[in-house]
Amino acid sequence: PPSVTRASTVAGIVEGASWIALILWVIAGIVVATRTDYGIDGPTHPHIDLGIGIAIGGSINCLMIIMVAAYIKAKMELARIGR
């Protein structure tokens, strides 16, 4: 049925977008963690913990979306072949 094909296509698009978002969250975490502040005491990296939190938090969220999208794709494939 067309609805099965449409749902599978949308799930594939969401899964692909989530993989891209996962990479971007990790890059954002690295950028924040390696940010250098220049103060009276010289250069410091005060945001290492924040950067790690951004990378881990974003990755967990994206992985959850990827798992849901993969599940939907698998269910739609089973529906398509009639099982």
Short mmCIF file of N, CA and C in Angstrom, two decimals:
data_model
loop_
_atom_site.label_atom_id
_atom_site.label_comp_id
_atom_site.label_asym_id
_atom_site.label_seq_id
_atom_site.Cartn_x
_atom_site.Cartn_y
_atom_site.Cartn_z
N PRO A 1 0.82 -1.21 0.00
CA PRO A 1 0.00 0.00 0.00
C PRO A 1 0.86 1.26 0.00
N PRO A 2 0.33 2.34 -0.56
CA PRO A 2 1.11 3.58 -0.61
C PRO A 2 1.45 4.15 0.76
N SER A 3 0.58 3.95 1.75
CA SER A 3 0.86 4.50 3.08
C SER A 3 2.07 3.82 3.71
N VAL A 4 2.25 2.53 3.43
CA VAL A 4 3.41 1.80 3.96
C VAL A 4 4.69 2.33 3.32
N THR A 5 4.64 2.53 2.01
CA THR A 5 5.81 3.06 1.30
C THR A 5 6.14 4.47 1.78
N ARG A 6 5.12 5.28 1.96
CA ARG A 6 5.32 6.66 2.42
C ARG A 6 5.91 6.68 3.82
N ALA A 7 5.39 5.86 4.72
CA ALA A 7 5.90 5.82 6.10
C ALA A 7 7.35 5.34 6.12
N SER A 8 7.65 4.35 5.30
CA SER A 8 9.02 3.84 5.24
C SER A 8 9.98 4.91 4.70
N THR A 9 9.53 5.65 3.69
CA THR A 9 10.36 6.72 3.12
C THR A 9 10.61 7.82 4.15
N VAL A 10 9.56 8.23 4.84
CA VAL A 10 9.71 9.28 5.86
C VAL A 10 10.63 8.81 6.99
N ALA A 11 10.48 7.56 7.40
CA ALA A 11 11.35 7.03 8.45
C ALA A 11 12.81 7.02 7.99
N GLY A 12 13.04 6.70 6.72
CA GLY A 12 14.40 6.72 6.20
C GLY A 12 14.99 8.12 6.18
N ILE A 13 14.17 9.10 5.81
CA ILE A 13 14.63 10.49 5.80
C ILE A 13 14.94 10.96 7.22
N VAL A 14 14.06 10.64 8.16
CA VAL A 14 14.29 11.03 9.56
C VAL A 14 15.55 10.37 10.11
N GLU A 15 15.76 9.10 9.76
CA GLU A 15 16.95 8.40 10.23
C GLU A 15 18.22 9.06 9.67
N GLY A 16 18.21 9.37 8.38
CA GLY A 16 19.37 10.03 7.77
C GLY A 16 19.64 11.39 8.37
N ALA A 17 18.57 12.17 8.58
CA ALA A 17 18.72 13.49 9.18
C ALA A 17 19.25 13.38 10.62
N SER A 18 18.83 12.35 11.32
CA SER A 18 19.30 12.16 12.70
C SER A 18 20.78 11.80 12.74
N TRP A 19 21.25 11.02 11.77
CA TRP A 19 22.68 10.71 11.72
C TRP A 19 23.49 11.99 11.48
N ILE A 20 22.99 12.85 10.60
CA ILE A 20 23.66 14.13 10.35
C ILE A 20 23.64 14.99 11.61
N ALA A 21 22.49 15.03 12.29
CA ALA A 21 22.38 15.81 13.53
C ALA A 21 23.32 15.27 14.60
N LEU A 22 23.49 13.96 14.67
CA LEU A 22 24.39 13.36 15.65
C LEU A 22 25.81 13.86 15.41
N ILE A 23 26.24 13.87 14.16
CA ILE A 23 27.58 14.36 13.84
C ILE A 23 27.71 15.83 14.21
N LEU A 24 26.68 16.62 13.93
CA LEU A 24 26.73 18.05 14.26
C LEU A 24 26.76 18.29 15.76
N TRP A 25 26.03 17.48 16.55
CA TRP A 25 26.06 17.63 18.01
C TRP A 25 27.46 17.33 18.56
N VAL A 26 28.09 16.30 18.01
CA VAL A 26 29.44 15.96 18.47
C VAL A 26 30.41 17.09 18.11
N ILE A 27 30.29 17.62 16.90
CA ILE A 27 31.15 18.75 16.50
C ILE A 27 30.90 19.96 17.40
N ALA A 28 29.63 20.24 17.69
CA ALA A 28 29.31 21.38 18.57
C ALA A 28 29.90 21.17 19.96
N GLY A 29 29.83 19.96 20.47
CA GLY A 29 30.42 19.67 21.78
C GLY A 29 31.92 19.87 21.78
N ILE A 30 32.58 19.45 20.70
CA ILE A 30 34.03 19.64 20.60
C ILE A 30 34.37 21.12 20.52
N VAL A 31 33.60 21.87 19.75
CA VAL A 31 33.86 23.31 19.62
C VAL A 31 33.71 24.01 20.97
N VAL A 32 32.65 23.69 21.70
CA VAL A 32 32.44 24.32 23.01
C VAL A 32 33.53 23.89 23.99
N ALA A 33 33.89 22.61 23.98
CA ALA A 33 34.88 22.11 24.93
C ALA A 33 36.26 22.69 24.69
N THR A 34 36.58 22.99 23.45
CA THR A 34 37.93 23.50 23.15
C THR A 34 37.99 25.01 23.07
N ARG A 35 36.89 25.67 23.38
CA ARG A 35 36.87 27.13 23.35
C ARG A 35 37.84 27.69 24.40
N THR A 36 38.60 28.65 23.98
CA THR A 36 39.60 29.26 24.87
C THR A 36 39.12 30.65 25.28
N ASP A 37 39.12 30.91 26.59
CA ASP A 37 38.82 32.24 27.11
C ASP A 37 40.14 32.88 27.56
N TYR A 38 40.30 34.12 27.21
CA TYR A 38 41.51 34.85 27.59
C TYR A 38 41.16 35.83 28.68
N GLY A 39 41.68 35.57 29.86
CA GLY A 39 41.41 36.44 31.00
C GLY A 39 42.70 36.97 31.61
N ILE A 40 42.59 37.44 32.82
CA ILE A 40 43.75 38.00 33.53
C ILE A 40 44.81 36.93 33.77
N ASP A 41 44.35 35.71 34.05
CA ASP A 41 45.28 34.62 34.35
C ASP A 41 45.83 33.94 33.10
N GLY A 42 45.48 34.41 31.93
CA GLY A 42 45.95 33.80 30.69
C GLY A 42 44.85 32.94 30.09
N PRO A 43 45.17 32.21 29.05
CA PRO A 43 44.14 31.40 28.37
C PRO A 43 43.67 30.22 29.22
N THR A 44 42.38 30.02 29.24
CA THR A 44 41.79 28.89 29.98
C THR A 44 40.73 28.22 29.12
N HIS A 45 40.38 27.00 29.50
CA HIS A 45 39.31 26.23 28.83
C HIS A 45 38.23 25.91 29.87
N PRO A 46 37.38 26.89 30.20
CA PRO A 46 36.41 26.68 31.28
C PRO A 46 35.17 25.90 30.87
N HIS A 47 35.03 25.55 29.61
CA HIS A 47 33.78 24.95 29.15
C HIS A 47 33.94 23.50 28.72
N ILE A 48 34.95 22.81 29.22
CA ILE A 48 35.17 21.42 28.82
C ILE A 48 33.99 20.55 29.24
N ASP A 49 33.53 20.69 30.47
CA ASP A 49 32.41 19.86 30.95
C ASP A 49 31.12 20.16 30.18
N LEU A 50 30.89 21.42 29.85
CA LEU A 50 29.71 21.78 29.07
C LEU A 50 29.78 21.17 27.67
N GLY A 51 30.95 21.22 27.05
CA GLY A 51 31.11 20.63 25.72
C GLY A 51 30.88 19.13 25.72
N ILE A 52 31.38 18.46 26.75
CA ILE A 52 31.16 17.01 26.86
C ILE A 52 29.68 16.72 27.06
N GLY A 53 29.02 17.53 27.87
CA GLY A 53 27.59 17.35 28.09
C GLY A 53 26.77 17.58 26.83
N ILE A 54 27.15 18.57 26.04
CA ILE A 54 26.46 18.83 24.78
C ILE A 54 26.63 17.65 23.83
N ALA A 55 27.85 17.15 23.71
CA ALA A 55 28.12 16.04 22.80
C ALA A 55 27.37 14.78 23.23
N ILE A 56 27.39 14.47 24.51
CA ILE A 56 26.73 13.25 25.00
C ILE A 56 25.21 13.40 24.94
N GLY A 57 24.69 14.53 25.40
CA GLY A 57 23.25 14.74 25.40
C GLY A 57 22.66 14.73 23.99
N GLY A 58 23.30 15.44 23.08
CA GLY A 58 22.83 15.46 21.71
C GLY A 58 22.91 14.09 21.06
N SER A 59 23.98 13.36 21.35
CA SER A 59 24.15 12.03 20.78
C SER A 59 23.07 11.07 21.28
N ILE A 60 22.75 11.13 22.56
CA ILE A 60 21.71 10.25 23.10
C ILE A 60 20.36 10.56 22.46
N ASN A 61 20.03 11.84 22.33
CA ASN A 61 18.76 12.20 21.70
C ASN A 61 18.70 11.71 20.26
N CYS A 62 19.76 11.92 19.51
CA CYS A 62 19.78 11.49 18.11
C CYS A 62 19.71 9.98 17.99
N LEU A 63 20.40 9.26 18.86
CA LEU A 63 20.36 7.80 18.80
C LEU A 63 18.96 7.27 19.11
N MET A 64 18.24 7.93 20.00
CA MET A 64 16.86 7.51 20.28
C MET A 64 15.99 7.69 19.04
N ILE A 65 16.13 8.81 18.36
CA ILE A 65 15.35 9.06 17.14
C ILE A 65 15.73 8.06 16.06
N ILE A 66 17.02 7.75 15.94
CA ILE A 66 17.48 6.77 14.96
C ILE A 66 16.87 5.41 15.23
N MET A 67 16.83 5.02 16.51
CA MET A 67 16.24 3.72 16.85
C MET A 67 14.76 3.66 16.51
N VAL A 68 14.02 4.72 16.79
CA VAL A 68 12.59 4.74 16.48
C VAL A 68 12.38 4.69 14.97
N ALA A 69 13.16 5.45 14.22
CA ALA A 69 13.03 5.46 12.77
C ALA A 69 13.37 4.09 12.17
N ALA A 70 14.41 3.45 12.69
CA ALA A 70 14.78 2.12 12.19
C ALA A 70 13.68 1.11 12.52
N TYR A 71 13.07 1.23 13.68
CA TYR A 71 11.97 0.34 14.05
C TYR A 71 10.79 0.52 13.10
N ILE A 72 10.44 1.77 12.82
CA ILE A 72 9.33 2.04 11.91
C ILE A 72 9.63 1.49 10.51
N LYS A 73 10.86 1.70 10.05
CA LYS A 73 11.24 1.16 8.74
C LYS A 73 11.11 -0.35 8.71
N ALA A 74 11.57 -1.01 9.76
CA ALA A 74 11.48 -2.48 9.81
C ALA A 74 10.03 -2.95 9.83
N LYS A 75 9.20 -2.29 10.62
CA LYS A 75 7.77 -2.68 10.67
C LYS A 75 7.08 -2.46 9.33
N MET A 76 7.42 -1.36 8.66
CA MET A 76 6.81 -1.09 7.36
C MET A 76 7.30 -2.08 6.31
N GLU A 77 8.54 -2.51 6.41
CA GLU A 77 9.03 -3.53 5.48
C GLU A 77 8.31 -4.85 5.69
N LEU A 78 8.07 -5.20 6.94
CA LEU A 78 7.31 -6.43 7.21
C LEU A 78 5.88 -6.30 6.71
N ALA A 79 5.28 -5.13 6.86
CA ALA A 79 3.92 -4.92 6.36
C ALA A 79 3.88 -4.96 4.83
N ARG A 80 4.95 -4.49 4.21
CA ARG A 80 5.00 -4.48 2.76
C ARG A 80 5.07 -5.89 2.18
N ILE A 81 5.82 -6.77 2.83
CA ILE A 81 5.93 -8.14 2.32
C ILE A 81 4.80 -9.03 2.85
N GLY A 82 3.96 -8.47 3.69
CA GLY A 82 2.78 -9.20 4.13
C GLY A 82 2.96 -10.12 5.32
N ARG A 83 3.83 -9.78 6.22
CA ARG A 83 4.01 -10.62 7.41
C ARG A 83 3.49 -9.92 8.63
#
